Amino acid sequence: MEGVSDDAGFASPVAASSAWESSARSYAGRFPRVFVAAQGPWLIDQDGRRFLDFLGGAGVLLLGHNHPDVQAALAAQARPVGNSLDLLTDAKLSFVETLHGVLPGDLARTHKIHFCGPTGSDAVEAALKLAARATGRRGVIAFHGGYHGMGQGALAVSSSRRLREAGLLMAGQVAFCPYPYPLRFPEPFRTPEAAAGFCLAQLRLMIEDDHAGQELPGLVLLEAVQGEGGTIVPPPGFLREVEALCRRHGILLGLDEIQSGLGRAGRWFAYEDDGIQPDLICVSKGIGGGYPLSLLLFDRRLDVWRPGDHIGTFRGQSIALVAGKATLEVIARDALPDNAARVGARLKEDLARRTAGHPKIREVRGLGLMLGIETDSGATADALQAALFQAGVIVETGGREGAVLRLLPPLTIGAAEVEACLEAFAGALECVS
């Protein structure tokens, strides 16, 4: 790497990257190191320094880096099938069998699987297409703060003005409803119950008022826990009320569990606490064990696809299916959703205690190991992120104005990693006091 940068006339590989790569790149600028190895929750740079990785590929690395069971499963593939499109392979059959064994409730019986392209965004695109085909209605209700990917359809149901500036083909078919966010709501809606009631009233009007300015939608799509929007957890019962409204009016309910699913929120899917059964569930990130894989779980009554209706070259790659199967097995065997709930609750409690009364910290929130720390501004969040990086901890920022620090550690972390994070955070707080 040094030779490449020298030959090109750059002072460092990081400088070379700035010249070679698109300005759309994000993380390399905030974390200017060349990482050469990784194990578990740790990233190691070219100087041998270790960083606690609480970014985890934006939630992809449920087991951390290079989990031994995943690596063993990959190594056991003597002559793996390469690109198989949607042909049947032993890797696919084995993956589906394992997935069916861990799906909560009756999902294995009631829902089918559609293998999508390699990103979560494509699972959202599939959900939008299928909902329109099954209902005959193209309208969608999405939510303030929602983020669903970078495809045209996925961006159309995401609320960020900045991301939507590129221009959207189907934006006119999407209406947005508030998502419960008590901290930023005006009085008298600043309690969880009042915030949920306000949002449900808005949703009811959007659906039932024949002067709401839009047709009856075919789909209501939302995240069970908003991720990029700032790690916002809806109040208990909110999703249940949304489902009831959908059922009453023949509207499909779609849940984006791309980041919150597969144990991160302390249960297999974050929606489970409300006792609902979505019609469509978008799954990606951790499902491939660190390799690109996404799928759509959908009620089998909605299977109106014709062959070729939603395809892609890289759907159901064998290497991702093998790694994904091993990942699901480890999550189930080691009860990692329970570990995420237990360790996440402790980490959230300790962060809240250590930040109580701090003038720059507004709230600590989250579910399982999907945690957010809302600060008073994007500048404060950026300063904390930079200070944590200097202390050897990598975290994400997001939310309104980029004011939320987001923690997405592996589900395997224990007390030692939690303590290391807390110590680094205590030091970082001194930089913004």
XYZ file of C-alpha atoms in Angstrom:
433
model
C 0.000 0.000 0.000
C 2.843 2.418 0.801
C 4.381 1.766 -2.600
C 1.118 2.504 -4.361
C 0.696 5.818 -2.554
C 4.352 6.797 -3.150
C 4.159 6.019 -6.862
C 1.005 8.058 -7.182
C 2.601 11.011 -5.438
C 0.337 10.977 -2.392
C 1.528 11.437 1.153
C -0.533 8.572 2.530
C -3.067 5.919 1.531
C -5.788 8.060 3.130
C -4.816 10.989 0.904
C -4.783 8.683 -2.112
C -8.260 7.478 -1.260
C -9.509 11.061 -1.231
C -8.223 11.502 -4.772
C -9.378 8.152 -6.146
C -12.785 7.717 -4.569
C -16.061 9.520 -5.087
C -16.792 12.402 -2.749
C -19.906 10.461 -1.723
C -17.723 8.277 0.502
C -18.333 8.963 4.164
C -16.609 6.815 6.766
C -13.058 6.988 5.416
C -13.023 10.716 6.024
C -14.230 10.456 9.598
C -12.042 7.479 10.497
C -8.793 8.118 8.580
C -6.972 4.850 9.148
C -6.096 1.886 6.954
C -7.538 -1.190 8.632
C -5.697 -4.419 7.931
C -7.258 -6.989 10.266
C -10.249 -7.582 12.503
C -11.456 -10.043 15.109
C -14.632 -10.022 17.151
C -15.472 -6.443 18.160
C -11.999 -5.156 17.240
C -10.603 -3.472 14.122
C -6.811 -3.254 13.765
C -5.091 -0.576 11.723
C -1.793 -0.721 9.832
C 0.081 0.515 12.909
C -1.306 -2.293 15.052
C -3.688 -0.086 17.012
C -6.970 -1.702 18.024
C -10.355 0.025 17.760
C -13.554 -1.138 19.405
C -15.975 -1.370 16.488
C -19.399 -0.185 17.620
C -20.302 0.712 14.026
C -20.146 -2.883 12.806
C -20.834 -2.186 9.156
C -23.935 -0.154 10.133
C -25.262 -3.180 11.996
C -24.143 -5.926 9.609
C -21.686 -7.675 11.932
C -24.006 -9.333 14.425
C -21.227 -11.697 15.558
C -18.397 -9.227 15.089
C -15.558 -9.769 12.651
C -14.438 -13.258 11.569
C -16.452 -15.318 14.012
C -14.814 -18.773 14.167
C -18.044 -20.656 13.425
C -18.702 -18.559 10.335
C -15.118 -18.927 9.145
C -15.263 -22.695 9.693
C -18.477 -22.973 7.686
C -16.916 -21.060 4.807
C -13.715 -23.099 4.929
C -15.728 -26.330 4.776
C -17.002 -25.446 1.294
C -14.750 -27.643 -0.837
C -16.135 -26.586 -4.227
C -18.741 -23.894 -3.560
C -21.214 -22.916 -6.239
C -20.451 -19.409 -7.453
C -23.127 -17.205 -8.944
C -26.250 -19.368 -9.054
C -28.947 -16.725 -9.681
C -32.046 -18.362 -8.163
C -31.086 -21.963 -8.946
C -31.543 -24.435 -6.123
C -28.299 -25.172 -4.304
C -27.520 -27.099 -1.160
C -26.436 -23.813 0.403
C -29.846 -22.258 -0.248
C -31.806 -25.269 0.981
C -29.737 -25.480 4.144
C -30.061 -21.747 4.786
C -33.843 -21.783 4.388
C -34.173 -24.771 6.716
C -32.152 -22.946 9.376
C -34.059 -19.697 8.869
C -37.389 -21.477 9.239
C -36.131 -22.934 12.498
C -35.543 -19.517 14.079
C -38.370 -17.392 12.658
C -40.682 -16.314 15.490
C -44.345 -17.218 15.722
C -45.956 -18.743 12.647
C -43.789 -16.952 10.086
C -42.241 -20.153 8.736
C -45.739 -21.402 7.920
C -47.492 -18.194 6.885
C -44.752 -16.377 4.979
C -42.706 -17.086 1.874
C -39.171 -15.915 1.111
C -38.153 -13.766 -1.831
C -34.391 -13.551 -2.327
C -33.547 -10.031 -3.454
C -30.444 -8.290 -4.708
C -27.571 -7.985 -2.261
C -28.702 -4.846 -0.393
C -31.508 -4.057 2.002
C -32.653 -1.337 -0.361
C -33.600 -4.002 -2.897
C -35.753 -5.804 -0.320
C -37.633 -2.525 0.122
C -37.997 -2.179 -3.650
C -39.435 -5.698 -3.743
C -41.895 -4.866 -0.956
C -43.107 -1.765 -2.800
C -43.576 -3.693 -6.047
C -45.348 -6.607 -4.407
C -47.690 -4.402 -2.387
C -48.720 -2.518 -5.522
C -49.215 -5.734 -7.490
C -51.174 -7.488 -4.723
C -53.484 -4.585 -3.832
C -53.721 -2.759 -7.144
C -52.870 0.453 -5.271
C -49.517 2.213 -5.624
C -49.887 4.683 -2.766
C -47.648 4.254 0.289
C -47.653 5.831 3.728
C -44.172 6.078 5.234
C -42.947 7.941 8.324
C -40.957 10.996 9.323
C -37.422 9.924 10.191
C -37.633 6.739 8.163
C -34.696 5.490 6.115
C -35.058 2.524 3.773
C -32.095 2.609 1.384
C -30.725 4.381 -1.680
C -32.770 2.979 -4.578
C -35.422 5.177 -6.189
C -38.302 3.442 -4.450
C -36.455 3.119 -1.154
C -35.527 6.812 -1.208
C -39.096 7.758 -2.044
C -40.246 6.222 1.261
C -37.320 7.765 3.194
C -37.934 11.194 4.701
C -34.537 12.947 4.571
C -34.676 16.115 2.451
C -30.956 15.871 1.757
C -31.188 12.336 0.374
C -34.332 13.087 -1.620
C -32.766 16.051 -3.436
C -31.463 13.771 -6.195
C -34.987 13.456 -7.575
C -37.426 10.600 -7.160
C -39.507 8.776 -9.724
C -42.367 7.800 -7.397
C -42.277 10.556 -4.761
C -45.816 11.662 -5.608
C -47.160 8.274 -4.531
C -45.790 8.543 -0.977
C -47.266 10.421 1.977
C -45.481 10.805 5.307
C -46.896 10.435 8.805
C -45.160 11.513 12.040
C -43.332 8.766 13.963
C -43.479 8.986 17.783
C -40.540 11.134 18.889
C -41.485 12.693 22.246
C -38.169 14.493 22.734
C -38.710 16.655 19.639
C -42.491 16.937 19.699
C -44.201 20.118 20.928
C -46.288 20.212 24.066
C -48.600 18.502 24.916
C -47.166 15.536 22.965
C -43.874 15.068 24.815
C -44.740 11.872 26.658
C -44.559 8.489 24.892
C -48.302 7.949 25.229
C -49.220 11.400 23.930
C -46.725 11.170 21.059
C -48.099 7.790 19.991
C -51.669 9.061 20.205
C -50.830 12.097 18.078
C -49.165 9.992 15.378
C -51.975 7.444 15.319
C -54.541 10.229 14.971
C -52.574 11.620 12.027
C -52.351 8.186 10.426
C -56.062 7.605 10.920
C -56.894 10.907 9.211
C -54.544 10.147 6.316
C -56.340 6.857 5.748
C -59.961 7.664 6.610
C -60.447 11.308 5.601
C -61.661 11.435 2.008
C -60.230 14.961 1.790
C -56.738 13.911 2.904
C -55.443 14.582 -0.594
C -54.344 11.063 -1.478
C -55.816 7.770 -2.536
C -56.172 4.868 -0.151
C -52.651 3.407 0.029
C -51.750 -0.181 -0.637
C -48.961 -0.222 1.949
C -47.973 1.318 5.259
C -44.198 0.910 5.624
C -42.144 1.690 8.711
C -39.145 0.632 10.756
C -39.868 -1.254 13.972
C -37.081 0.859 15.481
C -35.876 3.795 13.421
C -32.153 3.438 12.806
C -30.595 6.147 10.644
C -33.359 8.476 11.825
C -31.786 8.522 15.277
C -32.460 5.181 17.029
C -36.066 6.005 17.869
C -38.067 3.303 19.658
C -41.860 3.591 19.336
C -43.917 3.377 22.548
C -45.353 -0.045 23.450
C -48.544 -0.766 21.558
C -47.890 1.704 18.732
C -47.174 -0.946 16.106
C -50.218 -2.907 17.255
C -52.456 0.116 16.649
C -50.879 0.705 13.234
C -51.571 -2.915 12.331
C -55.192 -2.592 13.462
C -55.703 0.438 11.216
C -54.193 -1.417 8.273
C -56.368 -4.474 8.820
C -59.500 -2.325 9.126
C -58.919 -0.756 5.724
C -57.340 -3.586 3.725
C -53.888 -1.995 3.680
C -50.742 -4.110 3.811
C -48.353 -3.573 6.722
C -44.644 -3.660 5.890
C -41.920 -3.668 8.534
C -38.329 -2.755 7.745
C -36.242 -4.917 10.100
C -33.065 -4.551 8.063
C -31.099 -3.081 10.964
C -33.237 -3.986 13.984
C -33.843 -7.648 13.148
C -32.114 -10.940 13.960
C -31.496 -10.297 17.650
C -30.138 -6.766 17.657
C -33.161 -5.337 19.458
C -33.157 -8.108 22.066
C -35.567 -10.386 20.220
C -35.471 -11.964 16.766
C -37.528 -9.088 15.360
C -38.135 -5.783 17.095
C -41.865 -5.840 16.350
C -42.458 -8.968 18.463
C -43.259 -7.155 21.711
C -46.411 -5.724 20.148
C -47.670 -9.163 19.131
C -48.233 -8.309 15.473
C -47.686 -10.212 12.239
C -46.635 -7.925 9.369
C -47.594 -8.793 5.816
C -44.098 -7.957 4.572
C -40.777 -7.924 6.430
C -37.577 -6.580 4.867
C -34.450 -8.371 6.119
C -30.798 -7.748 5.269
C -27.550 -6.572 6.911
C -26.764 -9.347 9.431
C -28.683 -12.078 7.577
C -25.635 -12.795 5.378
C -23.131 -13.186 8.195
C -21.113 -10.225 6.937
C -21.691 -10.977 3.246
C -24.241 -9.260 0.960
C -27.704 -10.821 1.246
C -31.234 -9.509 1.502
C -34.648 -11.046 1.432
C -38.310 -10.210 1.752
C -40.564 -12.297 3.958
C -44.140 -11.947 2.737
C -47.517 -13.481 3.517
C -47.971 -16.385 1.127
C -51.433 -15.079 0.213
C -49.659 -12.202 -1.533
C -47.628 -14.395 -3.888
C -48.847 -12.818 -7.116
C -45.371 -12.548 -8.623
C -44.841 -13.822 -12.143
C -41.476 -15.432 -12.937
C -38.908 -12.683 -13.358
C -40.976 -9.906 -11.754
C -38.227 -8.936 -9.307
C -34.830 -10.413 -10.048
C -31.154 -9.525 -9.940
C -27.837 -11.083 -10.849
C -26.518 -11.372 -7.308
C -29.491 -12.750 -5.376
C -28.913 -15.554 -2.916
C -25.131 -15.831 -3.310
C -23.885 -19.152 -1.931
C -21.097 -17.644 0.166
C -23.605 -15.351 1.888
C -26.058 -18.207 2.405
C -23.369 -20.349 4.045
C -22.203 -17.505 6.273
C -25.802 -16.550 7.014
C -26.756 -20.072 8.047
C -23.793 -20.249 10.424
C -24.676 -16.841 11.850
C -28.288 -17.817 12.516
C -27.125 -21.010 14.212
C -24.776 -19.115 16.530
C -27.429 -16.520 17.382
C -29.873 -19.284 18.330
C -27.365 -21.558 20.089
C -25.836 -18.806 22.200
C -29.150 -17.042 22.924
C -27.704 -13.808 21.567
C -31.023 -11.929 21.481
C -31.137 -12.422 25.256
C -27.540 -11.247 25.550
C -28.361 -8.176 23.461
C -31.306 -7.372 25.717
C -29.301 -7.859 28.911
C -26.056 -6.160 27.884
C -27.883 -3.426 25.990
C -30.006 -2.577 29.029
C -26.902 -2.310 31.187
C -25.050 -0.167 28.643
C -28.050 2.131 28.190
C -28.513 2.485 31.948
C -24.835 3.253 32.537
C -24.723 5.779 29.698
C -27.845 7.489 31.024
C -26.397 7.628 34.532
C -23.053 9.027 33.391
C -24.666 11.684 31.198
C -27.447 12.717 33.584
C -27.480 16.487 33.898
C -24.867 17.027 31.201
C -25.834 20.193 29.293
C -24.912 18.709 25.907
C -26.758 15.380 26.249
C -30.516 15.345 25.747
C -31.414 11.652 25.900
C -30.078 8.095 25.918
C -32.437 5.598 24.302
C -32.619 2.354 22.382
C -33.592 -1.281 22.441
C -31.167 -4.139 22.938
C -27.854 -3.314 21.296
C -29.328 -0.636 19.070
C -28.612 2.469 21.128
C -28.669 6.211 20.540
C -27.343 9.193 22.475
C -29.018 12.421 21.392
C -26.905 15.526 21.830
C -27.798 19.197 21.533
C -26.391 19.561 18.002
C -24.651 17.906 15.100
C -21.464 19.724 16.078
C -21.533 18.118 19.531
C -22.165 14.673 18.068
C -19.293 15.126 15.608
C -16.967 16.235 18.411
C -17.910 13.232 20.538
C -17.484 10.872 17.589
C -14.011 12.279 16.915
C -13.019 12.083 20.589
C -14.239 8.498 20.827
C -12.256 7.601 17.727
C -9.119 9.076 19.270
C -9.859 6.950 22.340
C -10.194 3.828 20.178
C -13.977 3.478 19.781
C -15.799 3.769 16.442
C -19.447 4.880 16.486
C -21.923 6.243 13.953
C -23.838 9.519 13.935
C -27.325 10.073 12.568
C -30.740 11.473 13.311
C -32.011 15.009 12.901
C -29.132 17.396 12.184
C -26.790 14.438 12.719
C -27.118 15.052 16.464
C -27.365 11.415 17.586
C -24.471 9.086 18.377
C -25.469 5.583 17.320
C -24.045 2.389 18.853
C -24.370 -0.909 16.961
C -21.951 -3.328 18.648
C -21.858 -7.077 18.013
C -24.428 -9.152 19.886
C -21.530 -11.098 21.396
C -20.065 -8.274 23.489
C -19.675 -8.673 27.223
C -18.737 -6.705 30.304
C -15.163 -5.918 29.230
C -16.206 -4.268 25.964
C -19.002 -2.367 27.696
C -16.569 -1.016 30.279
C -14.090 0.008 27.572
C -16.836 1.905 25.764
C -17.995 3.625 28.954
C -14.473 4.711 29.875
C -13.904 6.143 26.407
C -17.240 7.919 26.518
C -16.463 9.479 29.894
C -13.269 10.917 28.444
C -15.036 12.111 25.302
C -17.626 13.976 27.369
C -14.864 16.091 28.870
C -14.073 17.352 25.363
C -17.543 18.893 24.972
C -18.168 20.142 28.512
